[in-house]
Coordinates of C-alpha atoms and ligand atoms in Angstrom, one line a residue:
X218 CA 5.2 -6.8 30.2
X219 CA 4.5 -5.6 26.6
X220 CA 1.5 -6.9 24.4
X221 CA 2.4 -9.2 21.9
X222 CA 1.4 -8.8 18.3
X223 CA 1.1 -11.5 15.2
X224 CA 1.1 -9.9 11.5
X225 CA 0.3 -11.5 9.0
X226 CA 1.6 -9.8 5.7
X227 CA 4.0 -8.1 7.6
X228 CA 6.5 -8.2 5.0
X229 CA 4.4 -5.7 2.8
X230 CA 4.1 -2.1 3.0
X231 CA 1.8 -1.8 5.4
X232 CA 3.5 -4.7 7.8
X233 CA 6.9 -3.1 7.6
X234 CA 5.8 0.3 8.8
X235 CA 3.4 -1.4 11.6
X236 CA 5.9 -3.5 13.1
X237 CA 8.1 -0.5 13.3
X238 CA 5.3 1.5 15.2
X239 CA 4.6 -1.4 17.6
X240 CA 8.1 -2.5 18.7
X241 CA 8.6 1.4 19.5
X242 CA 5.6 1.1 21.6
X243 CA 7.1 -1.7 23.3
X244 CA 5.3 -4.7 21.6
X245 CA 7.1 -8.1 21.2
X246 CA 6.0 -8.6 17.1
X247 CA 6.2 -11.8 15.7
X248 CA 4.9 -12.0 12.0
X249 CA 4.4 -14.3 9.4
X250 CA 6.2 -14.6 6.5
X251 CA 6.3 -16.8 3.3
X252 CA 8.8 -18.9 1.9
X253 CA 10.3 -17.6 -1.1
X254 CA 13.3 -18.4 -3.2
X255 CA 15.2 -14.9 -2.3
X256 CA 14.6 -13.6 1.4
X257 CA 11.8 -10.9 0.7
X258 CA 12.0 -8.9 3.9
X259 CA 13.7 -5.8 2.9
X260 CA 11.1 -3.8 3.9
X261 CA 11.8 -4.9 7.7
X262 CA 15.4 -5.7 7.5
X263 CA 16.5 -3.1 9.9
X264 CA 14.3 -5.0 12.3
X265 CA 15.8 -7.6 12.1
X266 CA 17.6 -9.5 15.7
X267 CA 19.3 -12.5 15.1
X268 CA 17.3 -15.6 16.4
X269 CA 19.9 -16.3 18.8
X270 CA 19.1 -13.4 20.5
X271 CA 17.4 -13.3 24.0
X272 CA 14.1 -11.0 24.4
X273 CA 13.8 -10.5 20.8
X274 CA 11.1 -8.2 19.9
X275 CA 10.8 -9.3 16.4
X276 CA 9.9 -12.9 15.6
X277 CA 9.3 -14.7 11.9
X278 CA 7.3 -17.2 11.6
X279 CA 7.1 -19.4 8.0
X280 CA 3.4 -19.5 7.3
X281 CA 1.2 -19.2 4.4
X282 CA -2.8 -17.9 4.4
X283 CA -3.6 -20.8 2.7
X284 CA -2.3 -23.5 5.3
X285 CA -4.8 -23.6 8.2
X286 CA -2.9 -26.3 9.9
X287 CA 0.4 -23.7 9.5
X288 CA -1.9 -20.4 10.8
X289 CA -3.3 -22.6 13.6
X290 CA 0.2 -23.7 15.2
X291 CA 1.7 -20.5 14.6
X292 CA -1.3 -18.5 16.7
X293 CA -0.9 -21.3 19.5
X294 CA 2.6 -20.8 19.8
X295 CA 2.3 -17.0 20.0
X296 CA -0.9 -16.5 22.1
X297 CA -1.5 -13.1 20.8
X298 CA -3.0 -10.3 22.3
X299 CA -3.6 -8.8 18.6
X300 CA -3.4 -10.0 15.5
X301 CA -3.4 -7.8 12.4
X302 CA -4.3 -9.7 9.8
X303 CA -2.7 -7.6 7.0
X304 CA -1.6 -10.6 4.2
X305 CA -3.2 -10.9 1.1
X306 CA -3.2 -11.0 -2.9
X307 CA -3.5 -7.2 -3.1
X308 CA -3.4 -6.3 -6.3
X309 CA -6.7 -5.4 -8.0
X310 CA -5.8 -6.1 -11.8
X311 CA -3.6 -9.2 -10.7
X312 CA -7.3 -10.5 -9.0
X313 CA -8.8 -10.6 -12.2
X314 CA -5.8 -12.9 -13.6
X315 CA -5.8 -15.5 -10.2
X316 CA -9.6 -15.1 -8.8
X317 CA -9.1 -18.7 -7.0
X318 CA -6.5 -17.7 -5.3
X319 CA -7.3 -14.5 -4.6
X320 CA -10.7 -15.6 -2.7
X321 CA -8.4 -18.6 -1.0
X322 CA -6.0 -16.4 0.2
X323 CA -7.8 -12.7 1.0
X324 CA -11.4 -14.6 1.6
X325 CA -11.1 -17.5 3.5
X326 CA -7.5 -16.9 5.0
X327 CA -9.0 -14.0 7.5
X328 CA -11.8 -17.2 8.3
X329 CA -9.0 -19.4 8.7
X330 CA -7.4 -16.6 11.3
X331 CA -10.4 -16.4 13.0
X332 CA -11.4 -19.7 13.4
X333 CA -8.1 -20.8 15.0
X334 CA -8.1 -18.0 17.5
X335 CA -11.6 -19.7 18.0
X336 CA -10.9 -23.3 18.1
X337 CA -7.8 -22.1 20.8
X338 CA -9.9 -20.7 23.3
X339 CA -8.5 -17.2 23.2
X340 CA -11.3 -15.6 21.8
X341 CA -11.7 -13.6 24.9
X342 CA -8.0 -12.9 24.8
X343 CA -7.1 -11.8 21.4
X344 CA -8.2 -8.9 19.5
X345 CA -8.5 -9.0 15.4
X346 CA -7.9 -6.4 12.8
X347 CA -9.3 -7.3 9.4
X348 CA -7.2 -5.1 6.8
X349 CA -10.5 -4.2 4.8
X350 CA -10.8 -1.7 1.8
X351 CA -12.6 1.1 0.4
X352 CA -12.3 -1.1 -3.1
X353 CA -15.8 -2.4 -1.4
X354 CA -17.4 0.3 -2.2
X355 CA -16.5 0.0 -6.2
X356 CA -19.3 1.1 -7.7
X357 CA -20.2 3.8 -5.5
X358 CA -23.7 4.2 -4.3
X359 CA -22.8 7.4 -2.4
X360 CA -20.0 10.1 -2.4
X361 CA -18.5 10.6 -0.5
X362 CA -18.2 6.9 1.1
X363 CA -18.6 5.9 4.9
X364 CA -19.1 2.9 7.5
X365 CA -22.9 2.8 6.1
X366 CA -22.3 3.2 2.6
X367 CA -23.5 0.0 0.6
X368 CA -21.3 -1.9 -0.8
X369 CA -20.8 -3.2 -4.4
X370 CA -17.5 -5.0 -5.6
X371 CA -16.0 -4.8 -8.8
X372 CA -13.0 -7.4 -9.1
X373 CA -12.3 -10.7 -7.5
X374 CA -10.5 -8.9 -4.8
X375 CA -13.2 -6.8 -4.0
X376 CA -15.4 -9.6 -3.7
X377 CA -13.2 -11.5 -1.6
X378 CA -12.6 -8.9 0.7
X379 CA -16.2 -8.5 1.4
X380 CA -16.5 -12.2 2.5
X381 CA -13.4 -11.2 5.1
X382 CA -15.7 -8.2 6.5
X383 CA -18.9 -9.9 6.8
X384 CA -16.7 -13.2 8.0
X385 CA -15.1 -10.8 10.5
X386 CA -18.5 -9.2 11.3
X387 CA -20.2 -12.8 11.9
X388 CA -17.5 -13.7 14.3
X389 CA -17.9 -10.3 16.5
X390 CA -21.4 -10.8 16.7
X391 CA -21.7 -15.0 17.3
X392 CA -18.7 -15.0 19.3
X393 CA -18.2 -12.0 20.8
X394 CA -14.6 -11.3 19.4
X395 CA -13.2 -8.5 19.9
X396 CA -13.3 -8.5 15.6
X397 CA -12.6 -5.2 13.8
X398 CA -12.2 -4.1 9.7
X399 CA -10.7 -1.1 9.4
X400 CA -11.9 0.2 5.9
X401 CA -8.9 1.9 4.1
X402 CA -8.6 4.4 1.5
X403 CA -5.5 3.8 -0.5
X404 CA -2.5 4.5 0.9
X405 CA 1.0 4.9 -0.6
X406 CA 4.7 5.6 0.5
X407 CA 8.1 4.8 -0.2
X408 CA 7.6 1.2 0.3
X409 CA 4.4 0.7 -1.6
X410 CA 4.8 -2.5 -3.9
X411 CA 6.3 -1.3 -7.4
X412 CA 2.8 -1.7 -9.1
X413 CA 0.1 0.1 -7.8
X414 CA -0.2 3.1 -9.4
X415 CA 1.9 5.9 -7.3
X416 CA 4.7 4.0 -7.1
X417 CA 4.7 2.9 -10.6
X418 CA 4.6 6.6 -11.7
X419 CA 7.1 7.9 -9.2
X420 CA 9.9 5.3 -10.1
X421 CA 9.1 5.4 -13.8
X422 CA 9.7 9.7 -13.6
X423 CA 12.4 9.6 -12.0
X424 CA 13.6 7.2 -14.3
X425 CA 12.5 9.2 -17.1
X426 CA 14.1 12.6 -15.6
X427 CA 17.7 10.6 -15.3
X428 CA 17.8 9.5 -18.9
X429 CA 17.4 5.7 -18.1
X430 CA 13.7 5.7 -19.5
X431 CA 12.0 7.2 -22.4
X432 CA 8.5 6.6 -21.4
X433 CA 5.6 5.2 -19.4
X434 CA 2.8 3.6 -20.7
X435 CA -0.5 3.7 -17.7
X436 CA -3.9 2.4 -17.9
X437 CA -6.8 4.4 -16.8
X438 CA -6.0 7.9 -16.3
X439 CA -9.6 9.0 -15.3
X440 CA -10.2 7.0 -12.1
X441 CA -9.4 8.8 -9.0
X442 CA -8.4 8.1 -5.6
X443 CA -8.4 9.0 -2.1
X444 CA -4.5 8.7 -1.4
X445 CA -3.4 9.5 1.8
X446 CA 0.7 8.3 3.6
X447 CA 0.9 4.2 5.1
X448 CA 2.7 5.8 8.0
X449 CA -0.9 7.4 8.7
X450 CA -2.8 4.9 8.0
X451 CA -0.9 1.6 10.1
X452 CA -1.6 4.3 13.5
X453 CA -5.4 3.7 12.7
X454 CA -4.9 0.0 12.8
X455 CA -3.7 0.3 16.3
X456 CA -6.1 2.6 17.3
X457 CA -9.2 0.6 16.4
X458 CA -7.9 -2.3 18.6
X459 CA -7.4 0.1 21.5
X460 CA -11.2 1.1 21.6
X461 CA -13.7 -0.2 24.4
X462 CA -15.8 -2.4 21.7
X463 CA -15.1 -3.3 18.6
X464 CA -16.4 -1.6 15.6
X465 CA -16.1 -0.7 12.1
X466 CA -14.2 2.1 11.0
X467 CA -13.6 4.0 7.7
X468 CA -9.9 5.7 6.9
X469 CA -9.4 8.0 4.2
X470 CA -8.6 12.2 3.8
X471 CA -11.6 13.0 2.4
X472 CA -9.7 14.5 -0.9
X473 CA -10.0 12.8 -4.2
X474 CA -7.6 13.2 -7.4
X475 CA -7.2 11.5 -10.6
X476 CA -4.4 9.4 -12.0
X477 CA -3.7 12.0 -14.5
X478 CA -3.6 14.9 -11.5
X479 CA -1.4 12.7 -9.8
X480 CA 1.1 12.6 -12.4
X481 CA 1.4 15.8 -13.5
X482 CA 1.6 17.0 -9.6
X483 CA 4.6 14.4 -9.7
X484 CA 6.2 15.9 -12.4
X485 CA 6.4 18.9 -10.8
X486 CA 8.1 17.7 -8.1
X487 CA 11.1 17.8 -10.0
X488 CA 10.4 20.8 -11.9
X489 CA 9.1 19.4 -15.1
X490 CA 5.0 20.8 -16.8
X491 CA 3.6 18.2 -18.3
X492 CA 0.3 18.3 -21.0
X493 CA -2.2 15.6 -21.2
X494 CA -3.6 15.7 -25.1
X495 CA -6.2 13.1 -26.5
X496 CA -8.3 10.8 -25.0
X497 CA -8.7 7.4 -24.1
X498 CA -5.9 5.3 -25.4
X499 CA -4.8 8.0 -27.4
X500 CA -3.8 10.5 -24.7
X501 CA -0.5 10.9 -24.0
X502 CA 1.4 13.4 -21.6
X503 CA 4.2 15.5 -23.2
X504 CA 6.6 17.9 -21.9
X505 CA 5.8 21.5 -22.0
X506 CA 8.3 22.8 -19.6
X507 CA 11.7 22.7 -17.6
X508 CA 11.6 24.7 -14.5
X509 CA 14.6 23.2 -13.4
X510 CA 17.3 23.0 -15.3
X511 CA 19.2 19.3 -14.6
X512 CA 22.8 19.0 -14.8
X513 CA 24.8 15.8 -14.8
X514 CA 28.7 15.5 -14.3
X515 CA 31.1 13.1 -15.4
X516 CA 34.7 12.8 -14.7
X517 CA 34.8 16.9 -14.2
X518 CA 32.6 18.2 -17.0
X519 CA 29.0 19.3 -17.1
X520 CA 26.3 18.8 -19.1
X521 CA 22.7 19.0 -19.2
X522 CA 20.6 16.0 -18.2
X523 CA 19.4 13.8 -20.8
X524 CA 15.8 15.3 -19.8
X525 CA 16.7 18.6 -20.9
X526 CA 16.5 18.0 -24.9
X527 CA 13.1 16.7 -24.8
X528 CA 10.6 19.2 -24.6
X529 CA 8.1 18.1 -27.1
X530 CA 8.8 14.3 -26.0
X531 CA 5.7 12.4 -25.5
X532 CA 6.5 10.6 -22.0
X533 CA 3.2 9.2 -20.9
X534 CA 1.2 7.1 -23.1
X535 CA -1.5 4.9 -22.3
X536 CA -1.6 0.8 -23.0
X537 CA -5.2 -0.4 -22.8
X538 CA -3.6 -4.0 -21.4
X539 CA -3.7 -2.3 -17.9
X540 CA -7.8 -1.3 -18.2
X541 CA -9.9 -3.3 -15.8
X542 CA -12.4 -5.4 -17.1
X543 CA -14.6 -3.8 -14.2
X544 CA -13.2 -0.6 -13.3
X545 CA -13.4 1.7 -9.9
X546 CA -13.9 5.4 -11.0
X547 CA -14.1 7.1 -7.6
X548 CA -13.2 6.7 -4.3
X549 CA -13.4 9.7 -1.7
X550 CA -13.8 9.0 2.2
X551 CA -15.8 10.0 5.1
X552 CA -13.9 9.7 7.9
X553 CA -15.4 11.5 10.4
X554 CA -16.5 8.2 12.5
X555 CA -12.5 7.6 12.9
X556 CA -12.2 11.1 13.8
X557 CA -14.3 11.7 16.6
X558 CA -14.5 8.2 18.1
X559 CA -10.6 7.3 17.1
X560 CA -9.3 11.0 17.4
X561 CA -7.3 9.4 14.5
X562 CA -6.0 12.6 12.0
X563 CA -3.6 11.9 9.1
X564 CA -0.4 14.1 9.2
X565 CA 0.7 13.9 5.4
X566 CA -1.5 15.5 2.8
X567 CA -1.0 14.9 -1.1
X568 CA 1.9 17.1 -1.8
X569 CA 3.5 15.7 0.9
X570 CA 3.3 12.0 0.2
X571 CA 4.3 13.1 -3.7
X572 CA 7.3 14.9 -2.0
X573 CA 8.6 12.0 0.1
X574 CA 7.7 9.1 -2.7
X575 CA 9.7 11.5 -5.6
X576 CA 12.2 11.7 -3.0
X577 CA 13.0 8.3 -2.3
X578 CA 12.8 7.3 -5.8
X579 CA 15.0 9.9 -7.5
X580 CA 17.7 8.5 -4.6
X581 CA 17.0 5.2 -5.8
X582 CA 17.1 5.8 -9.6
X583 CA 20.3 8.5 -9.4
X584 CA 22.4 5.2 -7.6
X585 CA 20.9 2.9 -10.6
X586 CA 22.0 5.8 -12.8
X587 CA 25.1 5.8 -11.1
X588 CA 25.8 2.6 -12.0
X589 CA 24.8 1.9 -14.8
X590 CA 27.0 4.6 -16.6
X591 CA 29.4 4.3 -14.3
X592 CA 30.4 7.7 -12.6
X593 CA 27.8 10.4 -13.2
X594 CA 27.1 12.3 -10.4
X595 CA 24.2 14.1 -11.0
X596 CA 23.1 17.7 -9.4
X597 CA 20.8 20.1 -8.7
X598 CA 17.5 18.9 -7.7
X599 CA 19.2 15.5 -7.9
X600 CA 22.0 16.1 -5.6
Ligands
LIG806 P1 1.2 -5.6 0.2 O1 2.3 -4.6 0.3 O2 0.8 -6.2 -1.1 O3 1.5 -6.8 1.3 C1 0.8 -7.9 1.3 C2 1.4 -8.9 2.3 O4 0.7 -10.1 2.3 C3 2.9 -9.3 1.9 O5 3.6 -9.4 3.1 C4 2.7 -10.6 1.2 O6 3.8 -11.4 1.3 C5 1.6 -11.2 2.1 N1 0.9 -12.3 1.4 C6 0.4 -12.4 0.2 N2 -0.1 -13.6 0.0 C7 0.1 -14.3 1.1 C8 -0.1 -15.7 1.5 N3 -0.7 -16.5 0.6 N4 0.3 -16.1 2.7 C9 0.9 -15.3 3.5 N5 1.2 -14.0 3.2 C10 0.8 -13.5 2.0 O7 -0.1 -4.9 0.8 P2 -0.3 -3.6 1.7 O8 -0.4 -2.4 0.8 O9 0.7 -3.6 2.8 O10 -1.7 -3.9 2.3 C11 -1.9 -4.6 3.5 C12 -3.3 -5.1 3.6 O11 -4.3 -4.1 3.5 C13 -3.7 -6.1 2.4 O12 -4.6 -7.0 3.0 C14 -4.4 -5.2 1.5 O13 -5.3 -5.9 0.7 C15 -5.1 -4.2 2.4 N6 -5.4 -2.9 1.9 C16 -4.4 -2.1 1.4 C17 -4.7 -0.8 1.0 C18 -3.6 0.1 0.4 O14 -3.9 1.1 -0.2 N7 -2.3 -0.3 0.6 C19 -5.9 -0.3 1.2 C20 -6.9 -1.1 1.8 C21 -6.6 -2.4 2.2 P3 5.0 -11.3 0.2 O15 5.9 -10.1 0.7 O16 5.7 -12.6 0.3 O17 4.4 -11.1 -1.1
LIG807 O1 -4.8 1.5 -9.0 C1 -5.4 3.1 -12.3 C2 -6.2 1.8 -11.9 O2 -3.4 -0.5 -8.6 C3 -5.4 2.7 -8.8 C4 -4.6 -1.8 -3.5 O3 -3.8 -1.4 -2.4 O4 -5.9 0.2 -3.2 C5 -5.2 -0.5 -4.1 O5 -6.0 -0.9 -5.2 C6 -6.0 3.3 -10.0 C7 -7.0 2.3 -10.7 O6 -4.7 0.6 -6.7 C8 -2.4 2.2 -14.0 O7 -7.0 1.4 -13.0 C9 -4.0 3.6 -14.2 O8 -8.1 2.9 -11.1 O9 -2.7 1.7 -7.6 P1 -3.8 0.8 -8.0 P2 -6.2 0.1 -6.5 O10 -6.7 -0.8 -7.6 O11 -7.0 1.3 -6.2 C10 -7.1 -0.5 -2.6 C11 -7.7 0.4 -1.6 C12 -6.7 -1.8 -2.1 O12 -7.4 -2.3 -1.2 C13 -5.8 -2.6 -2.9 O13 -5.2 -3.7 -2.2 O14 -5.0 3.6 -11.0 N1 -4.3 2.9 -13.1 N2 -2.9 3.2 -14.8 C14 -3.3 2.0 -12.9 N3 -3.1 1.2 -11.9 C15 -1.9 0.4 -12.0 N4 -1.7 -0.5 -10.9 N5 -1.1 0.5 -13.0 C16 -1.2 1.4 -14.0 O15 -0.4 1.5 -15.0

């Protein structure tokens, strides 16, 4: 017999690609999903088996974090092995616009999650991962950042995040859970949400590159991150609940870069040089160069991409709207607890996950292009 597994959140990034890695390893996953007014689950529609199905090995549940009543039946029913508690309001800017409901859902849904695997009796039986975050460390008190590293938030989500560690850490140590946070850098991919940084910039260039766009406007280009791939990242959540004890555990790749660095290196990707000139709101990125020359083709003719004409053309430009009130200017991880205790290494590096999230998007954008001007077909790098 398999383990069984209950996500919650599985319908985000980080849920899609986890489920995918547990039903290969021969999990039965059942997840928990909210009700919306259009289905939401394209992220794990190709895992989907029609309920009528015997020996499923992926169950949804309807459930919300905010419904204790709702989390408490659905981890009854299920009797999990492990439960990765993964759902939450995760968007750091957003926080600052719904702080209530950031703290209900992120802060006390991971107490709710504990407490019925608690008040159940399987606290001997079931083994939690809290999806915790390196935005705890905000205002960095050391470079680079690991398990010991003070914290000290710097948005509503941060904050409510930290009562889900210390909640998580309270319930290893007064009940003797088998309770872990696993303390990620961000991570991106093809299925990160639309607007977290990367995928913002990655959609919006390839956008820009096909002629559908003119420009992007960003917030902070200054701040940097420690980006490494989901794919990497979901292998650490398993890993942590494989362990002998439960413990704490920092994931990152130890290599920082700014927004601005990210974009240009993005650029690149499909041969486009991009210069950043002024500061602060005033800085825009412009195009210095086409390496690649971009050729469309419509009903047998062939032209140059829209792209091509616009060297000059000031394509990034920055709108203060999307500063922080309380910003995070650097993140860069330790991981070297996760490395020797976990043997946990991440595959992708930065070029690569630029590579694979350019990728997917200029597919994306070149069917919208499609489209949308009905029969270009649209070659070179494109094709
Ligand atoms: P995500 O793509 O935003 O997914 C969040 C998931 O939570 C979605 O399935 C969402 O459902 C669900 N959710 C939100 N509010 C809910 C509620 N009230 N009740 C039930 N489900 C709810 O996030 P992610 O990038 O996969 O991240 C997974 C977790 O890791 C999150 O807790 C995040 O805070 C944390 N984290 C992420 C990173 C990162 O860089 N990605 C780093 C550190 C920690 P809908 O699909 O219906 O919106
Ligand atoms: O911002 C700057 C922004 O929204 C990264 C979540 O998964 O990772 C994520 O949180 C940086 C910030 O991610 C834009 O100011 C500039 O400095 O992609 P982000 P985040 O805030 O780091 C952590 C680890 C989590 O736990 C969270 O759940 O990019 N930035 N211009 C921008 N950010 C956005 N979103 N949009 C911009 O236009």
């Amino acid at each position: 017999m398999g383990k069984t597994a209950l996500i919650t959140g599985i319908t985000g990034q980080d849920g899609a690609y986890l489920s995918e890695f547990l039903i290969k390893k021969g999990y039965t996953v059942h997840g928990i999903k909210r009700r919306a007014s259009l289905f939401n689950t394209d992220r794990i529609d190709h895992l989907y088996q029609d309920p009528h199905l015997d020996d499923r090995n992926l169950i949804l549940h309807y459930g919300d974090m905010t419904d204790s009543m709702n989390l408490t039946r659905i981890v009854s029913e299920v009797q999990p092995d492990e439960i990765y508690n993964l759902a939450a309001q995760s968007h750091v800017k957003v926080s600052f616009d719904t702080p209530e409901y950031t703290a209900n859902v992120d802060g006390l849904g991971t107490l709710r999650i504990l407490e019925s695997v608690r008040l159940l009796g399987l606290a001997s039986k079931t083994r939690i991962y809290q999806a915790s975050t390196s935005e705890l460390y905000g205002l960095v008190q050391e470079i680079p950042q690991k398990e010991t590293t003070p914290f000290y938030p710097r948005s509503p989500y941060a904050v409510a995040k930290m009562y889900a560690y210390w909640i998580t850490v309270n319930y290893r140590e007064a009940y003797n859970m088998f309770a872990c946070n696993g303390i990620l850098f961000n991570h991106e991919s093809p299925l990160r949400g639309e607007t977290f940084v990367t995928r913002k910039v990655t959609r919006a260039l390839s956008r820009i590159a096909l002629g559908i766009q003119s420009d992007v406007y960003m917030g902070n280009l200054s701040s940097k991150r420690d980006w490494g791939h989901a794919k990497d990242y979901i292998k650490a959540m398993y890993l942590i609940l494989q362990q002998d004890k439960p413990d704490d555990y920092v994931i990152a790749t130890g290599v920082t870069t700014t927004i601005r660095d990210f974009i240009s290196q993005a650029f690149n990707e499909i041969g486009i040089r991009i210069e950043f000139k002024g500061e602060g709101s005033n800085e825009t990125g412009e195009i210095a160069a086409i390496n690649t020359p971009v050729f469309v083709e419509k009903i047998g003719e062939s032209y140059l991409a829209p792209i091509q004409k616009r060297i000059g053309e000031k394509v990034v430009k920055v709108d203060p709207e999307y500063f922080r009130p309380t910003e995070v200017e650097l993140l860069i991880g330790d991981a070297t607890k996760s490395r020797t205790q976990l043997g946990w290494e991440p595959k992708y590096n930065l070029d690569m996950l630029i590579e694979d999230m350019m990728a997917n998007d200029v597919k994306n954008m070149k069917k919208e292009a499609y489209l949308r001007d009905g029969g270009y077909r649209i070659l070179n790098y494109f094709e």
